[in-house]
Coordinates of C-alpha atoms in Angstrom, one line a residue:
X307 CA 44.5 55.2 5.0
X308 CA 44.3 51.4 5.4
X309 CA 48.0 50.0 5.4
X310 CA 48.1 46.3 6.7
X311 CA 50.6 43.5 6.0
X312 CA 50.6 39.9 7.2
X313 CA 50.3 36.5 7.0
X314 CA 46.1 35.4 5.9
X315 CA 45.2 32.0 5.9
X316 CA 43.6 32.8 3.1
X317 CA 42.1 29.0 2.9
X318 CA 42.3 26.2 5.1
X319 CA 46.0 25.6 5.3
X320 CA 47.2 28.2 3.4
X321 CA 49.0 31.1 4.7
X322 CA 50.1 33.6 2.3
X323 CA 51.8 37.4 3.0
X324 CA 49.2 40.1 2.2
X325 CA 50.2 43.5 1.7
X326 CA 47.1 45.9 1.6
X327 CA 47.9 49.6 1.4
X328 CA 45.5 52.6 0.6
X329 CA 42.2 53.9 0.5
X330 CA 39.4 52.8 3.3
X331 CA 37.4 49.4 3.4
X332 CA 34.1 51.0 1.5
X333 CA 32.5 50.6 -1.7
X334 CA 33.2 53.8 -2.6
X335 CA 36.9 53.1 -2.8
X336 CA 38.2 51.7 -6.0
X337 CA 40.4 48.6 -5.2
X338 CA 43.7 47.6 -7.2
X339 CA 44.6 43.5 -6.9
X340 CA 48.3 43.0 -8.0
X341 CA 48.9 39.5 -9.3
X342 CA 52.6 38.4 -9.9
X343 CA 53.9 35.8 -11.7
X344 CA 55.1 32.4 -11.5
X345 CA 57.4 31.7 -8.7
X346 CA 58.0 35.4 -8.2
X347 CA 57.1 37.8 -5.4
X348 CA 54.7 40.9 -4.6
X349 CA 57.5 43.2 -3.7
X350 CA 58.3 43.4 -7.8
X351 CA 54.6 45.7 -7.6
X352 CA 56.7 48.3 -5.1
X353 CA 57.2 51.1 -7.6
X354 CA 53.4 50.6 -8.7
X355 CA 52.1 50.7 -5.1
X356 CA 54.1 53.6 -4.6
X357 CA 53.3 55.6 -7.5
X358 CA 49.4 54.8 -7.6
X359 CA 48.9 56.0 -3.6
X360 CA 51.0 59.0 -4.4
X361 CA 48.5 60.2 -6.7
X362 CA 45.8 60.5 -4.2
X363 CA 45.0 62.1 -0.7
X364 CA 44.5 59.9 1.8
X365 CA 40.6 59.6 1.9
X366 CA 40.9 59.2 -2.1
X367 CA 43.7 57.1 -2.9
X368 CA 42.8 53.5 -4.0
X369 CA 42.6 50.3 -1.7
X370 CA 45.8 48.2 -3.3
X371 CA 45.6 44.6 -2.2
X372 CA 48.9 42.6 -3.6
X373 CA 50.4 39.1 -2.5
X374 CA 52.8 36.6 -2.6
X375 CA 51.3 33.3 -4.2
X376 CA 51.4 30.2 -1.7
X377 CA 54.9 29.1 -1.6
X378 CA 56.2 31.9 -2.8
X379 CA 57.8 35.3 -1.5
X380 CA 57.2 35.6 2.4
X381 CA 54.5 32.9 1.8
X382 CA 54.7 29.6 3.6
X383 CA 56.5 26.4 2.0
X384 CA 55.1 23.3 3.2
X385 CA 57.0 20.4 1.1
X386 CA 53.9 18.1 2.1
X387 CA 51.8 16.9 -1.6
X388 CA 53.6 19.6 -2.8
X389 CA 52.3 18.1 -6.3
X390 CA 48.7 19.5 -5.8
X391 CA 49.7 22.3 -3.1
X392 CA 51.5 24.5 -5.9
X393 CA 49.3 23.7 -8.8
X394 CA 48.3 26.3 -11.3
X395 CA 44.5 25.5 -10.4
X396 CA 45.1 25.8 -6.3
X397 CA 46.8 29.3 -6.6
X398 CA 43.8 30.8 -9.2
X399 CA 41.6 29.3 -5.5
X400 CA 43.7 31.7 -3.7
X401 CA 43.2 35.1 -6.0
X402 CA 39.4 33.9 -5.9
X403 CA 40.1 33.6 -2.2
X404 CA 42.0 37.1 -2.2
X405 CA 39.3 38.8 -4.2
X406 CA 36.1 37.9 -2.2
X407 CA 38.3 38.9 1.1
X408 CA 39.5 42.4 -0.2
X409 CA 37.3 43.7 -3.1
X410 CA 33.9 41.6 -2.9
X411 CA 32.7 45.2 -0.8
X412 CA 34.2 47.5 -3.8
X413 CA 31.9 48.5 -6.7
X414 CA 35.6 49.2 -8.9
X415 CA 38.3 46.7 -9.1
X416 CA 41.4 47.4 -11.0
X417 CA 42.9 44.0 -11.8
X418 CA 47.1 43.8 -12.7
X419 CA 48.9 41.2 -13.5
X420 CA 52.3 40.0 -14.6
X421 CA 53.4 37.4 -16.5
X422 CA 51.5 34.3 -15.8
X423 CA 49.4 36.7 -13.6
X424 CA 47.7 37.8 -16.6
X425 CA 46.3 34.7 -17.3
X426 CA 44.8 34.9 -13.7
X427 CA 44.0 38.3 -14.2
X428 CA 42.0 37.7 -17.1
X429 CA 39.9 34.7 -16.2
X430 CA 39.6 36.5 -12.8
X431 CA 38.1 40.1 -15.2
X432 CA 35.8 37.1 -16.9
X433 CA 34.5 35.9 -13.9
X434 CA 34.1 38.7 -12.4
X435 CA 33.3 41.3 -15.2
X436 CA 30.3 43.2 -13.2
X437 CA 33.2 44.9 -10.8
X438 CA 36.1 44.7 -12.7
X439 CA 36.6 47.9 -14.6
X440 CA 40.4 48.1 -15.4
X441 CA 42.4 45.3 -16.4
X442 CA 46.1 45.5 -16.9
X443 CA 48.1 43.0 -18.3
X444 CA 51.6 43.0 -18.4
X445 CA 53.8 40.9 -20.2
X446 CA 51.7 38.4 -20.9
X447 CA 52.3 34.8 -21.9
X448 CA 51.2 33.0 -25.1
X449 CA 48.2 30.9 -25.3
X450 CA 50.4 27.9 -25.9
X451 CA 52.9 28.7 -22.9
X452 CA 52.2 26.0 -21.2
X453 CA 53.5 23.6 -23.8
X454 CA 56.9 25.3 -24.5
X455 CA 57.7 25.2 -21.1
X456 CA 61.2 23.8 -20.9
X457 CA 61.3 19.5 -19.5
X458 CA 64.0 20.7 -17.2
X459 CA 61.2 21.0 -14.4
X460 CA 60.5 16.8 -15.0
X461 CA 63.9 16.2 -13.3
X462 CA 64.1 15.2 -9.6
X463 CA 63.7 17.7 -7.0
X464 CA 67.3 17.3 -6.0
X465 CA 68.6 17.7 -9.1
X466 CA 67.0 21.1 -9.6
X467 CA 67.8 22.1 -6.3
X468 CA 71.7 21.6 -7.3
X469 CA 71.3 23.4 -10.6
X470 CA 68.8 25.8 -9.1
X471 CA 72.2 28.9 -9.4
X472 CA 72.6 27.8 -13.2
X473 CA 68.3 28.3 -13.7
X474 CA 68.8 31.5 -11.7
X475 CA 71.2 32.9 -13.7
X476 CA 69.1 31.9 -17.0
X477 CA 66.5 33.8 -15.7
X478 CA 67.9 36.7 -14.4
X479 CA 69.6 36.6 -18.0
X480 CA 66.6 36.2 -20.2
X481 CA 64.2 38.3 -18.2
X482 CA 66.3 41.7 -17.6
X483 CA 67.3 43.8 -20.2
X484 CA 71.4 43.7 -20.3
X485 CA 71.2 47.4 -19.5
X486 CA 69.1 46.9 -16.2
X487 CA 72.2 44.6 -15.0
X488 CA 74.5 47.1 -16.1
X489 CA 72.8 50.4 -14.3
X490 CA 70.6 48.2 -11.2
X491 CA 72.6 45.9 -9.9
X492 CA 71.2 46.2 -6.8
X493 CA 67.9 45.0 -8.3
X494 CA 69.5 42.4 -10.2
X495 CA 71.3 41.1 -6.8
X496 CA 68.2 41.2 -4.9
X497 CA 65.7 39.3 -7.7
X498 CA 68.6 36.6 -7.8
X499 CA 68.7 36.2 -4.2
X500 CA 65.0 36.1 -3.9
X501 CA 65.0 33.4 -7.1
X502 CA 67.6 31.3 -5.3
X503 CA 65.4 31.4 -2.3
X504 CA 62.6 29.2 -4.2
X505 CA 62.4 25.5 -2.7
X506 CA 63.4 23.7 -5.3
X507 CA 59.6 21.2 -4.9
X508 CA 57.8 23.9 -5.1
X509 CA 59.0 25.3 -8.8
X510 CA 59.1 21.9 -9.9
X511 CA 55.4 21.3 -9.1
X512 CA 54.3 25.1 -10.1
X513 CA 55.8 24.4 -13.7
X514 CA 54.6 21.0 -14.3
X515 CA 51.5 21.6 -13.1
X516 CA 51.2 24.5 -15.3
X517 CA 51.4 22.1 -18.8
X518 CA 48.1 20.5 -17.5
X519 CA 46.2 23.9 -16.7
X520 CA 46.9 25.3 -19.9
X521 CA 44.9 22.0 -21.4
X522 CA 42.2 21.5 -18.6
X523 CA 41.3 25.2 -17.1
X524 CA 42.7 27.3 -19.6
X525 CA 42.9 25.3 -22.8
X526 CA 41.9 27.5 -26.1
X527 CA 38.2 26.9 -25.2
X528 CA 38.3 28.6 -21.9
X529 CA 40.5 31.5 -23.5
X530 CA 38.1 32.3 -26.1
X531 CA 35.2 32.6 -23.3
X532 CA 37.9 34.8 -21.4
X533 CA 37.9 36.8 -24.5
X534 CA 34.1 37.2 -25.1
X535 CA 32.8 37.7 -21.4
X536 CA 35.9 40.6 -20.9
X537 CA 34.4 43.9 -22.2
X538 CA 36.3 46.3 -20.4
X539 CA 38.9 48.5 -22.7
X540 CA 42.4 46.3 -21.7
X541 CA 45.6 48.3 -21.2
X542 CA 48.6 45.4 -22.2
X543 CA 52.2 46.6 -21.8
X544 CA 55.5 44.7 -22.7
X545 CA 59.0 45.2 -23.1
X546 CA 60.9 45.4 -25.9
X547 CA 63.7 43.0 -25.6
X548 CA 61.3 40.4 -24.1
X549 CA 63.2 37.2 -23.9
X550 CA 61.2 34.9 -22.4
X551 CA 57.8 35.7 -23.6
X552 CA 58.3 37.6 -27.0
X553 CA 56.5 40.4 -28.0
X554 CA 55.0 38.0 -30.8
X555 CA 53.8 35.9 -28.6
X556 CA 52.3 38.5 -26.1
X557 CA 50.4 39.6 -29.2
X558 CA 48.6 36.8 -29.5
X559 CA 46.2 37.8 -26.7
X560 CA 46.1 41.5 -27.5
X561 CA 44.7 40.7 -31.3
X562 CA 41.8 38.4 -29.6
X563 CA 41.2 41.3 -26.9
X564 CA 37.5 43.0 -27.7
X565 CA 39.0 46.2 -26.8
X566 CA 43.0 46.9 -25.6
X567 CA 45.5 49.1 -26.2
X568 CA 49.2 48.1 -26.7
X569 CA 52.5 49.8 -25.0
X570 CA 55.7 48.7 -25.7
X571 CA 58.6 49.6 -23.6
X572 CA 62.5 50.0 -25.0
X573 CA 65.3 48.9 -22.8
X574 CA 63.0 46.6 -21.2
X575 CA 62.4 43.1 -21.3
X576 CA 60.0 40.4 -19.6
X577 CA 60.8 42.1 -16.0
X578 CA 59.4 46.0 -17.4
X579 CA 57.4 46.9 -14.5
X580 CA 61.0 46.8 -12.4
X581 CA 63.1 48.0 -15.4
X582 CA 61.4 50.5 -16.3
X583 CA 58.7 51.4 -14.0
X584 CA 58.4 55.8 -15.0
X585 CA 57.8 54.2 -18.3
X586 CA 54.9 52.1 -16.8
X587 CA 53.3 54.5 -14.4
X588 CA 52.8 56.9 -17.0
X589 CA 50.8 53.8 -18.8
X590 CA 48.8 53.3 -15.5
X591 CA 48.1 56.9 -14.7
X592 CA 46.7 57.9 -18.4
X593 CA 45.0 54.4 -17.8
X594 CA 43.5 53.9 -14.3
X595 CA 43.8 57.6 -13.5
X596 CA 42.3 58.6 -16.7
X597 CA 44.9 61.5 -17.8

């Protein structure tokens, strides 16, 4: 079994943490890419990870490449031209990056993503639609997310940096189901740690720069090519209580999805794959696993 963890400069300059864990380096072996979402961390995959390679024996269990996005997680954080370092259209270089490193030798790729990860999951399924095979998607965002994002992120670095506990606290609040705080608060203590641990020029670029992907590289047009070239049957799950994403607004992709089926998870909201992760890997093993 291949298990590997480090830092990859996975492009000139860019050093990212790369956790790869599973089946061997052959074509034979169906490999799983984990995408996470904006300004979060790979580590949110760990009950997926865990539950997918317990499924198998060792010389059958898939290849599972996740990572943290540049600037993110146990990624490096260079402040330098932060502007263009942390764009939207740099860190969809990096999964192309990730993808030709890890799965270019696999014949089956199993693409998950969360959150804004979806969007890279699905333009990465379009692009690459003659390996890709399984696409997840998991609370996905809008098509017009990009345009509600809140101004707050126009404000000066140091000014977010000082209210950076206050947007920390907003997220933890919007994106965990109040019975998750109530019943993990170990989760909840570690997620806003982790949150709190995001350089403040980095989540200010991310953000802003995400308002002009969402009307250059994935404007409406791009979308509905996403949506024609992706023929693979699309598994879409969301929670419930979704406050930050609602499930209205999820819905919006799954309607324009050739072929998907939709799983909606109680006591969950935008964070389900943490919150409520038996409820997901019973998705994902009728799913990938076919049972």
């Amino acid at each position: 079994m291949v298990e590997s963890t480090s830092l990859v400069e996975i492009r000139p300059g860019r050093r990212i943490y790369v956790d790869v864990q599973g089946g061997a380096d052959d074509s034979s072996c169906p490999v799983v890419i984990m995408i996470h979402g904006s300004c979060a961390h790979s580590g949110q995959w760990d009950a997926q990870v865990n539950f997918l390679l317990q499924q198998h024996d060792d010389d059958t269990a898939p290849r599972i490449v996740r990572y943290d996005y540049f600037g993110c997680g146990q990624s490096r954080k260079p402040k330098e031209n932060a502007s263009k370092i942390y764009s939207a259209s740099e860190h969809y270089a990096d999964l192309l990056a990730v993808y030709e490193r890890y799965c270019n030798t696999s014949l089956k790729v199993w693409v998950i993503g969360h959150s804004f990860g979806c969007v890279m999951a699905l333009r990465l399924a379009a692009e690459k639609k003659d390996h890709v095979c399984k696409l997840v998607l998991t609370s996905p965002p809008g098509l017009d997310f990009g345009q509600i994002l809140p101004r707050i992120f126009s404000l000066p670095v140091f000014l977010l940096g000082w209210m950076q506990p206050l947007l920390t606290s907003g997220f933890i609040a919007s994106a965990f189901h109040p019975n998750t705080a109530k019943n993990f608060p170990e989760l909840i203590k570690s997620e806003r740690a982790i949150s709190n641990a995001n350089p403040p020029f980095m989540f200010k670029a991310f953000y802003q720069s995400m308002v002009k992907y969402y009307n250059t590289e994935a404007k409406e047009e791009a979308w509905s090519i996403w949506f024609q070239t992706v023929h693979v049957h699309v598994l879409v799950i969301l929670g419930e209580d979704d406050k930050i994403i609602t499930v209205e607004k999820s819905q919006q992709i799954v309607e324009r999805l050739k072929s998907s089926q939709l799983k909606i998870v109680p006591n969950a909201s935008h964070q389900v794959i943490q919150e409520q992760p038996d409820a997901v890997n019973e998705f994902l093993a009728t799913y990938l696993l076919d049972r």
